[in-house]
Coordinates of C-alpha atoms in Angstrom, one line a residue:
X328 CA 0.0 0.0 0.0
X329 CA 1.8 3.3 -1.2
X330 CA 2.4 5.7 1.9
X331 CA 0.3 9.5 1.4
X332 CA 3.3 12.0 1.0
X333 CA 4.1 14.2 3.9
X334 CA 2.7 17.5 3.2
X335 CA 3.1 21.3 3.7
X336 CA 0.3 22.4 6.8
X337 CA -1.0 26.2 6.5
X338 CA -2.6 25.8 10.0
X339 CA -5.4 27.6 7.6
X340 CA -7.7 25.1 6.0
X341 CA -9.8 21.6 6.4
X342 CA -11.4 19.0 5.0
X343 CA -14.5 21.5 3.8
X344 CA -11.9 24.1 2.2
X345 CA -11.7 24.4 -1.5
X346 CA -8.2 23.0 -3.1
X347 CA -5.2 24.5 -1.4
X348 CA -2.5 24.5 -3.1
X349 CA 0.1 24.9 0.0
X350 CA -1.5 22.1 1.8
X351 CA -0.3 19.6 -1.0
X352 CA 3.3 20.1 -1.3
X353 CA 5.9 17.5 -0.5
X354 CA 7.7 18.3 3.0
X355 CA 11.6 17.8 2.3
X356 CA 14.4 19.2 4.2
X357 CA 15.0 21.5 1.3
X358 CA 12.5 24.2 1.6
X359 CA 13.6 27.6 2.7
X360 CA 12.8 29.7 5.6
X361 CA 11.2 33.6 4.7
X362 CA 14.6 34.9 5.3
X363 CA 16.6 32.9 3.3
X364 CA 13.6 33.1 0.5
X365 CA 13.9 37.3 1.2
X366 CA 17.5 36.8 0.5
X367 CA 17.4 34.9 -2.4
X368 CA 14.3 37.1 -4.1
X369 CA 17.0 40.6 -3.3
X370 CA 20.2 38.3 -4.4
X371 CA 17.8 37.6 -7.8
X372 CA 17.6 41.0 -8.0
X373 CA 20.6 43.0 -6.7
X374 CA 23.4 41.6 -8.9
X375 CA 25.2 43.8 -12.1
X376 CA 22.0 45.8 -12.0
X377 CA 22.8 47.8 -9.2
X378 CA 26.2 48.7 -10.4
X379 CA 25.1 49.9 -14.2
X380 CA 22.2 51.9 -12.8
X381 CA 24.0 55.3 -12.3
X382 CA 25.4 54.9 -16.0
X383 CA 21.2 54.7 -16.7
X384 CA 20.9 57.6 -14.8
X385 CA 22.5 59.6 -17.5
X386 CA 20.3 58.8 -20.4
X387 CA 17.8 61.0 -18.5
X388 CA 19.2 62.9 -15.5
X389 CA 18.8 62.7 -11.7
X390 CA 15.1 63.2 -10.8
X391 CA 13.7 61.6 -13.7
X392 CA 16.0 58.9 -12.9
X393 CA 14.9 58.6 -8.6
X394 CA 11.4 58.9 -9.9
X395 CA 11.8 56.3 -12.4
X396 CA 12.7 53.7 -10.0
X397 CA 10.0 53.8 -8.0
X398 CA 7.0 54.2 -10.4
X399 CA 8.5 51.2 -12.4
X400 CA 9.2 49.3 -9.2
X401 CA 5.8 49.8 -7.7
X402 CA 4.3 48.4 -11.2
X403 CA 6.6 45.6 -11.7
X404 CA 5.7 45.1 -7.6
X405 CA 1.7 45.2 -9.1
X406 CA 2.5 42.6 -12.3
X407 CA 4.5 40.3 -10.2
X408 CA 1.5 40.3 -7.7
X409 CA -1.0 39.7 -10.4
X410 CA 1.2 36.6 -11.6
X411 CA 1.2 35.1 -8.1
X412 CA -2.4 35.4 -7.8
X413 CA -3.0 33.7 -11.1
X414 CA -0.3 30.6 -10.0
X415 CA -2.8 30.3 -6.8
X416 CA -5.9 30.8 -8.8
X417 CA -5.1 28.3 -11.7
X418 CA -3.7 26.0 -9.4
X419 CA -6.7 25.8 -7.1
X420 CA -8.4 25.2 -9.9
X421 CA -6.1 22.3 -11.7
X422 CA -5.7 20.6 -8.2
X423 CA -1.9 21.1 -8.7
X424 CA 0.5 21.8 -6.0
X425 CA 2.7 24.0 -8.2
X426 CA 2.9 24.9 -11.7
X427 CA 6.0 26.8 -13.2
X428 CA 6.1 30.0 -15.0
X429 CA 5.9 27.7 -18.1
X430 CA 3.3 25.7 -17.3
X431 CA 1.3 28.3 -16.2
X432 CA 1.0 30.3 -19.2
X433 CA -0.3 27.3 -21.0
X434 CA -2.8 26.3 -18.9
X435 CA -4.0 29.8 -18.4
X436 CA -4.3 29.3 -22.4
X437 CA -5.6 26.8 -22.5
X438 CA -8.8 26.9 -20.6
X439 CA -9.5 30.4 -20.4
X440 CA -11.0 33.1 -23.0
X441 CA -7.9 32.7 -25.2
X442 CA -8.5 28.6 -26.0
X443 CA -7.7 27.0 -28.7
X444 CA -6.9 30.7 -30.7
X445 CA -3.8 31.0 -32.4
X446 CA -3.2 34.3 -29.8
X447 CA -2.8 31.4 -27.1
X448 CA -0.4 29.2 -29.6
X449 CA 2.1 32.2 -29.8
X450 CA 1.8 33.3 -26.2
X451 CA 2.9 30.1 -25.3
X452 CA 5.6 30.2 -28.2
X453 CA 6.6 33.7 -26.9
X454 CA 6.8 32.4 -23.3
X455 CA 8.9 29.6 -23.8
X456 CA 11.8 31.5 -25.8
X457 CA 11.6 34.4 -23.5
X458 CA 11.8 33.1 -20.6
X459 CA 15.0 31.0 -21.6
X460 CA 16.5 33.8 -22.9
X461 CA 16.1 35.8 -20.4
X462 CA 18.0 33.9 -18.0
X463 CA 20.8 32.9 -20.6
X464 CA 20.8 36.8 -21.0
X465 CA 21.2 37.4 -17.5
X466 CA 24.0 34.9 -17.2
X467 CA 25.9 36.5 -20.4
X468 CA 25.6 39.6 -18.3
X469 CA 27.4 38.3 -15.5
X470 CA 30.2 36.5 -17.7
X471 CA 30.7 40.3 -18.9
X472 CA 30.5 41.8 -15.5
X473 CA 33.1 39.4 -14.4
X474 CA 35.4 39.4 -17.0
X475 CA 35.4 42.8 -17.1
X476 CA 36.3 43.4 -13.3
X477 CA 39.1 40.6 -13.9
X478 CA 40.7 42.6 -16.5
X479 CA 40.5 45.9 -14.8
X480 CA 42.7 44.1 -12.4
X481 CA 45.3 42.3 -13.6
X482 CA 45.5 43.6 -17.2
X483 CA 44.5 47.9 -17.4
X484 CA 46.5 48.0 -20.6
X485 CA 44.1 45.7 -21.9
X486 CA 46.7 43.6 -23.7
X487 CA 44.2 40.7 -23.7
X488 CA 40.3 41.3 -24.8
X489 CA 37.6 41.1 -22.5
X490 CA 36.2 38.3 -24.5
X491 CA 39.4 36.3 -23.9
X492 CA 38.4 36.8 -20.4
X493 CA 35.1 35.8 -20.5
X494 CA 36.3 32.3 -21.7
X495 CA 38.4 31.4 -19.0
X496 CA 36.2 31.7 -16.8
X497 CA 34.3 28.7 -18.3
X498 CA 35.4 25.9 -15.5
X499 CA 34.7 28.7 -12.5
X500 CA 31.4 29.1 -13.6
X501 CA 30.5 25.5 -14.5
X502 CA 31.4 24.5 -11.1
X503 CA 29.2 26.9 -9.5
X504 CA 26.5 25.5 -11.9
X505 CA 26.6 22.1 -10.8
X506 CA 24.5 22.8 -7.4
X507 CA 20.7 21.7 -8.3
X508 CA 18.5 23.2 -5.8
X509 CA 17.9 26.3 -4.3
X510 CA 18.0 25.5 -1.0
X511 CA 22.2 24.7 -1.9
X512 CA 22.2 28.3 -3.4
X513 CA 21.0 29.9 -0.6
X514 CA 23.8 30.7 1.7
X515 CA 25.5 31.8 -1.3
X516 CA 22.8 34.0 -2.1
X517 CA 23.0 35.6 1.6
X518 CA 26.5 35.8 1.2
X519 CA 26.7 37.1 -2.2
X520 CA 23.8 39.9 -0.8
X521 CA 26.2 41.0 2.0
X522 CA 29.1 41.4 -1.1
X523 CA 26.8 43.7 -2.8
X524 CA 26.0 45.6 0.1
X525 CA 29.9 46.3 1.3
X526 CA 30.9 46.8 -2.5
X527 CA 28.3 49.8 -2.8
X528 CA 28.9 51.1 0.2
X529 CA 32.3 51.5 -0.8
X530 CA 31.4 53.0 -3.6
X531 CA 28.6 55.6 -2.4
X532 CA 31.7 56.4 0.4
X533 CA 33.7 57.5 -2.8
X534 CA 31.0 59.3 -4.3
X535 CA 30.2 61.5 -1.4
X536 CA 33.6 61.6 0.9
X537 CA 35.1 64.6 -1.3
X538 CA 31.7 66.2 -2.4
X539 CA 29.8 66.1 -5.3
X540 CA 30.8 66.7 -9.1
X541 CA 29.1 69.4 -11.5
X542 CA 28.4 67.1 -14.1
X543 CA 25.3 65.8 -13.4
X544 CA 21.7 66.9 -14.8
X545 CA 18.6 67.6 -13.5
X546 CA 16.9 66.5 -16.0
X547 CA 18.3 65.3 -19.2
X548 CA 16.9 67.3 -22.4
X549 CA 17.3 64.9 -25.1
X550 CA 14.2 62.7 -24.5
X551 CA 15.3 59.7 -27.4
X552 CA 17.4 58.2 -24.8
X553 CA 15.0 57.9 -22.3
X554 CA 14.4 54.2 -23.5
X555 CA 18.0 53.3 -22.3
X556 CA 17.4 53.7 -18.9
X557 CA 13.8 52.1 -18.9
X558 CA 15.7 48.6 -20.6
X559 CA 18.1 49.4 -17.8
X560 CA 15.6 49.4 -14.8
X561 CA 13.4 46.5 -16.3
X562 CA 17.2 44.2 -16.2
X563 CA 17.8 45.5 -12.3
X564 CA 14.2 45.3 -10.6
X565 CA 13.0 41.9 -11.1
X566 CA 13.1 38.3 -12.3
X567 CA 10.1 37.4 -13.0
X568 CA 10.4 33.3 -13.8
X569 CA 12.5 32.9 -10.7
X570 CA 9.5 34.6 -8.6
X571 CA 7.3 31.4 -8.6
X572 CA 10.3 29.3 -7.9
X573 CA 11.4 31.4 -4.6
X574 CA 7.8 30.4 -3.7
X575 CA 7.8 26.8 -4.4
X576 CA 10.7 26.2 -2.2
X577 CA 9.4 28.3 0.7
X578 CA 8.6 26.7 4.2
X579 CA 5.7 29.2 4.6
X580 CA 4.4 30.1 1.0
X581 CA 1.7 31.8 2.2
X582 CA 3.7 34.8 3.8
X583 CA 5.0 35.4 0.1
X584 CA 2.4 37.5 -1.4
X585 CA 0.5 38.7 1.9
X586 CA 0.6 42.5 2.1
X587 CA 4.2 43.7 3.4
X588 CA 5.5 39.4 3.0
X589 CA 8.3 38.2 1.3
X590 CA 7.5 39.5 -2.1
X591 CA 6.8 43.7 -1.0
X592 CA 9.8 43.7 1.2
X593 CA 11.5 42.6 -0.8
X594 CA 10.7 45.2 -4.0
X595 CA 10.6 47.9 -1.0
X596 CA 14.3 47.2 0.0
X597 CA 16.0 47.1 -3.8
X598 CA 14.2 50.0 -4.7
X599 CA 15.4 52.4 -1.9
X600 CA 18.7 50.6 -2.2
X601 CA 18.9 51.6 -6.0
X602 CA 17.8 55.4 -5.4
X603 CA 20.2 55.9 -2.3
X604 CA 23.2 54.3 -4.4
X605 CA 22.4 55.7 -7.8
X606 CA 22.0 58.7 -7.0
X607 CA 24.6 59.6 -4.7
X608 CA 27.4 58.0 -7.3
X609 CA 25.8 59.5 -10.4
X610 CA 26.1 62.9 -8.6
X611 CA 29.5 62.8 -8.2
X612 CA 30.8 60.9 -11.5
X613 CA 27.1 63.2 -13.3
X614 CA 27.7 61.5 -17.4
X615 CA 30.7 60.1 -17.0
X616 CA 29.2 57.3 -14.9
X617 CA 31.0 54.1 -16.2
X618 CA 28.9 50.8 -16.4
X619 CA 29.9 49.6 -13.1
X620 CA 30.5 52.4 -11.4
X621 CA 33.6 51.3 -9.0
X622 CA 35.5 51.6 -12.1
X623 CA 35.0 55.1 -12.2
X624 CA 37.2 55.1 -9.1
X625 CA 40.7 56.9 -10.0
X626 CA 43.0 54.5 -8.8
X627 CA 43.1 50.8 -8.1
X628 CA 43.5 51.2 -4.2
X629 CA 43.0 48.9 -1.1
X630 CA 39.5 49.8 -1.4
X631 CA 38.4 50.0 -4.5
X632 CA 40.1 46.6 -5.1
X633 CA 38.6 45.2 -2.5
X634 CA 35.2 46.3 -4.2
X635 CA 36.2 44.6 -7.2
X636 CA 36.4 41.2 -5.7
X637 CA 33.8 41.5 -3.8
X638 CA 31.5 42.2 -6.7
X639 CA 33.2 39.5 -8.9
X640 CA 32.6 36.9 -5.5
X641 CA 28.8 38.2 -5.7
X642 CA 28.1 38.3 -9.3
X643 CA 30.0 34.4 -9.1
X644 CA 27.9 33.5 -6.3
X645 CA 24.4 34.2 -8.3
X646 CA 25.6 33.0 -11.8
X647 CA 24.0 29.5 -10.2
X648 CA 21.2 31.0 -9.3
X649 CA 20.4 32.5 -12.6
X650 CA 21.5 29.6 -14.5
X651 CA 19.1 27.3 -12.2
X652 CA 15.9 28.1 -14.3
X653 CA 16.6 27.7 -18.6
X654 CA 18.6 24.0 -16.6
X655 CA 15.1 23.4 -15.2
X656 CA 13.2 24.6 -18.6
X657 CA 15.1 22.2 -20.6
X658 CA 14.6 19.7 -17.8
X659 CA 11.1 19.5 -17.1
X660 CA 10.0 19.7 -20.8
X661 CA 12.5 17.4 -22.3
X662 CA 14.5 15.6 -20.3
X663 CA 12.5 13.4 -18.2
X664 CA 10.4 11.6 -20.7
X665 CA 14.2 10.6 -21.7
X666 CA 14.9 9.7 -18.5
X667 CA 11.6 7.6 -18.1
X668 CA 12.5 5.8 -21.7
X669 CA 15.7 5.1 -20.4
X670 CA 16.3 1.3 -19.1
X671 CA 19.4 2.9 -16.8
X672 CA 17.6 5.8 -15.3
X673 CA 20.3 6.9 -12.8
X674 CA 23.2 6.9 -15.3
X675 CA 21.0 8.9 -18.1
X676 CA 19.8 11.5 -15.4
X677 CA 23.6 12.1 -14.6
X678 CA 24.6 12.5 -18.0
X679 CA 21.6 14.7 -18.3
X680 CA 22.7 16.8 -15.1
X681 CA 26.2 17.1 -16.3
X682 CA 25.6 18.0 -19.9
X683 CA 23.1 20.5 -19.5
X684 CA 24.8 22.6 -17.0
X685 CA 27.8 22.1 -18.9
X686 CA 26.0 23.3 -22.3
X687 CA 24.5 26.9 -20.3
X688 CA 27.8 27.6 -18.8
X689 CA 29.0 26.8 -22.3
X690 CA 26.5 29.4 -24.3
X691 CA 26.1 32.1 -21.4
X692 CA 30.4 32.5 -21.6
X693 CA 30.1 32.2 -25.6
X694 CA 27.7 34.6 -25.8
X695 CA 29.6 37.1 -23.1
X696 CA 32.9 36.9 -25.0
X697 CA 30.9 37.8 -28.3
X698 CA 29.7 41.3 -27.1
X699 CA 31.6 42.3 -23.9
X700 CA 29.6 45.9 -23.6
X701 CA 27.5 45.6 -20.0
X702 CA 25.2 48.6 -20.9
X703 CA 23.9 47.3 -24.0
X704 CA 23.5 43.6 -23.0
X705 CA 21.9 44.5 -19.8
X706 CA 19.4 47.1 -21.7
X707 CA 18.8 44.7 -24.2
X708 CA 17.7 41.7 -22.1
X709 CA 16.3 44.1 -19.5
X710 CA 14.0 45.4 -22.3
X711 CA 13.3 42.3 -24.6
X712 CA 12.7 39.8 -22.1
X713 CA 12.4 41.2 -18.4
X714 CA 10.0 43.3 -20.2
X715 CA 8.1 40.9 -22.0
X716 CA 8.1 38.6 -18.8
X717 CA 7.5 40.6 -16.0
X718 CA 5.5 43.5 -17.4
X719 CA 3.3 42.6 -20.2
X720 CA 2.8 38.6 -19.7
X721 CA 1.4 38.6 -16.3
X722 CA -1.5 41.0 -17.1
X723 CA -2.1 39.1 -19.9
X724 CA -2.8 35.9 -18.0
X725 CA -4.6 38.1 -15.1
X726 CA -7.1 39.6 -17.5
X727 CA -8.2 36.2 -19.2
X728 CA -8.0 34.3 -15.5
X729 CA -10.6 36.8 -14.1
X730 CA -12.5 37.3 -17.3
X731 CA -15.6 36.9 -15.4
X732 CA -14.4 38.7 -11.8
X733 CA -13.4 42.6 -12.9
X734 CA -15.1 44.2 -10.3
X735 CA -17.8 46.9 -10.0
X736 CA -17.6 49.3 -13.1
X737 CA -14.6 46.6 -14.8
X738 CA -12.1 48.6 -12.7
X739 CA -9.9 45.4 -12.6
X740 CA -9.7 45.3 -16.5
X741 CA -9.5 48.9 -17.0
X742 CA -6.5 49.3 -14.4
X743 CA -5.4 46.0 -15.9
X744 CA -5.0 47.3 -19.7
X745 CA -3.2 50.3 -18.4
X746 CA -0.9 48.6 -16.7
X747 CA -0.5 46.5 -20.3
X748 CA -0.4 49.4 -22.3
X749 CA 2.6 51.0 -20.0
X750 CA 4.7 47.6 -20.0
X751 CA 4.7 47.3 -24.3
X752 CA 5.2 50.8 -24.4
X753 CA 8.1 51.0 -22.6
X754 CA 9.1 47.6 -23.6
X755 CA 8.9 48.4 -27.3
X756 CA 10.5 51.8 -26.8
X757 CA 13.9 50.5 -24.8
X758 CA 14.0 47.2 -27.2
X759 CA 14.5 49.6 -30.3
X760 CA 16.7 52.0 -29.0
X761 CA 19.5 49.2 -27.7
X762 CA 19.1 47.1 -30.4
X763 CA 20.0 49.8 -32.6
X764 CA 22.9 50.1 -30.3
X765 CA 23.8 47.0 -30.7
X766 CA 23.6 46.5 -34.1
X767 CA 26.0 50.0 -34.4
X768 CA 28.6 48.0 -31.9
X769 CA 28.6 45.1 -34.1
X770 CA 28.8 46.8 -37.5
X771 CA 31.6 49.9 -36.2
X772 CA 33.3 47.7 -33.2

């Protein structure tokens, strides 16, 4: 007689209760605590972001930028809300414990308004793609970050190119990659959060020890680069596919999206972080705020080199993290119906676990040595797919989940498509704009 699976308690529901979703996970010794899933949702989001901000700052000057933060934080706070309640919606209503950012999408699809239409089809399509790019873009990003730092410090000449860089650091990152579950990434997310922290405060102590500069601008003029900093800002706030998974692993999933839980402290906390930081260095190095803006230090000191390896230690530490969800794309949708065919299921699952880690860390330094310019990969993926995923896809699946619930007056769907309208705007706006730039770097060098 099979055993009945031990099982997450929400002290919250009975027998008579409708489907609850927490109530039917698996209890294993790997779920993390609300302070370790607080650390990892801050670690998913304070990483190279953080440093390239103040060099965002200058596509459209001081206030614009301050202000910026926190009216696209508060609606990428409002989206990422909207695509929690959805997960608990459709999976109260599947009878599934979980379903992944993936799996969501198409079973939103594919019972709700949008069934069987060929808009579903390519929503799915466009899910899918995104969100593995995304996270290889991400990845890329810190294989640039790194590399970059590393040859800031033992090459300033430059006598070697970045991308050179960027490929050694191939067996550093792959072992890094081999943890497979969160709960082995957390300490290194904590750790890596306390890096970040030091390494900006080092920075913000250079910005305002000797005062201020008098290149900075109120407000920057030439409204065409606005996009830059909104591809910028969309790449530092949020990562959106790794949002369900923080709450799959948690011990308490219901303290997640509660008013002021996991998920608002969390958004609070990086975006006052990124408008104390950003600020304060981009008024002291005003447009000539460098990508990562401990490089704008003047001299390679005790400090500022300590900054350096504290960021490359940080950026390291989350490059697991990061890699842990295209690994579990690739996984879940292709992988184990191999493993299930297979008549040597533990060898075949290895292989599978080796190769596929090995294969990421393989494309993510590939693609980092091919276009070592931080600003314009971290636009680029901010804008294409942070965009796509956290912005415009989960008010998508919010309006055809609650098709028949929009409130008095249809305030829900009204709100709803304004929020939709605001995330393809900008979206569209910051996807043209960098990949214009980077089609000029790859054309001109």
């Amino acid at each position: 007689m099979t055993e009945t699976p031990a099982v997450v308690k929400t002290n919250q529901s009975d027998e008579n209760d409708e489907y609850n979703p927490y109530d039917h996970r698996e209890e294993t010794n790997k779920r993390v605590s609300d302070f370790g899933s607080l650390a990892n949702m801050v670690k998913s989001a304070i990483g190279t972001g953080i440093f390239t901000l103040p060099n965002a700052f200058v596509a459209v000057g001081m206030y614009p930028g301050i202000v910026g933060i926190f009216i696209l934080g508060i609606c990428l706070t409002i989206t990422l809300h909207m695509l929690v309640k959805t997960h608990y919606k459709m999976c109260t209503i599947e009878k599934k414990s979980f379903l992944t950012y993936e799996q969501l999408c198409e079973s939103v699809l594919a019972t709700g308004a949008l069934k069987d239409t060929k808009i579903a089809r390519f929503l799915v399509l466009l899910v899918n793609i995104t969100l593995f790019a995304s996270y290889i873009g991400i990845s890329s990003v810190y294989v640039v970050f790194i590399s970059g730092i590393i040859q800031e410090i033992i090459d300033p000449e430059k006598h070697i190119g970045q991308g050179t860089y960027a490929l050694m650091l191939f067996p550093f990152l792959f072992i890094v990659n081999l943890m497979r579950n969160l709960n082995d990434i957390t300490p290194l997310s904590i750790m890596g959060n306390l890096f970040v922290i030091i390494s900006c405060g080092i920075g913000f102590i250079y910005a305002v020890k000797d005062g201020f500069g008098n290149t900075w601008l109120s407000i920057q003029p030439d409204l065409k680069v606005y996009p830059r900093f909104i591809g910028a800002i969309f790449f530092s706030l949020c990562s959106p596919g790794l949002i369900l998974e923080i709450e799959r692993n948690m011990k308490k999933p219901w303290n997640y999206e509660k008013p002021c839980g996991v998920l608002d402290l969390g958004m609070i906390f990086v975006m006052i972080f990124y408008s104390i930081i950003s600020g304060a260095v981009y008024a002291k190095w005003g447009q000539d705020a460098n990508a990562n803006f401990i490089r704008n230090h003047p001299e390679l000191d005790a400090a500022t080199l300590a900054a350096l390896i504290m960021q490359v230690l940080s950026i390291y530490f989350t490059y697991g993290l990061m890699c842990y969800l295209p690994v579990l794309i690739i996984h879940e949708k292709y992988v184990i119906d191999s493993i299930e065919r297979s008549t040597s299921k533990k060898r075949t699952e290895f292989l599978w676990f080796f190769f596929l880690r090995f294969g990421v860390t393989v494309v993510t330094c590939g693609l980092g040595a091919a276009v070592p310019r931080l600003e314009i990969f971290t636009g680029l993926v901010g804008a294409i797919c942070l965009g796509v995923l956290g912005a415009v896809i989960p008010v998508i699946l919010y309006i055809v989940v609650n098709i028949d619930e929009y409130g008095r007056y249809k305030w829900k769907l009204y709100a709803s498509s304004f929020l939709l309208f605001i995330g393809i705007f900008c979206t569209l706006c910051a996807t043209v704009v960098y990949s214009i730039d980077l089609i000029n770097f790859l054309v001109y060098g």
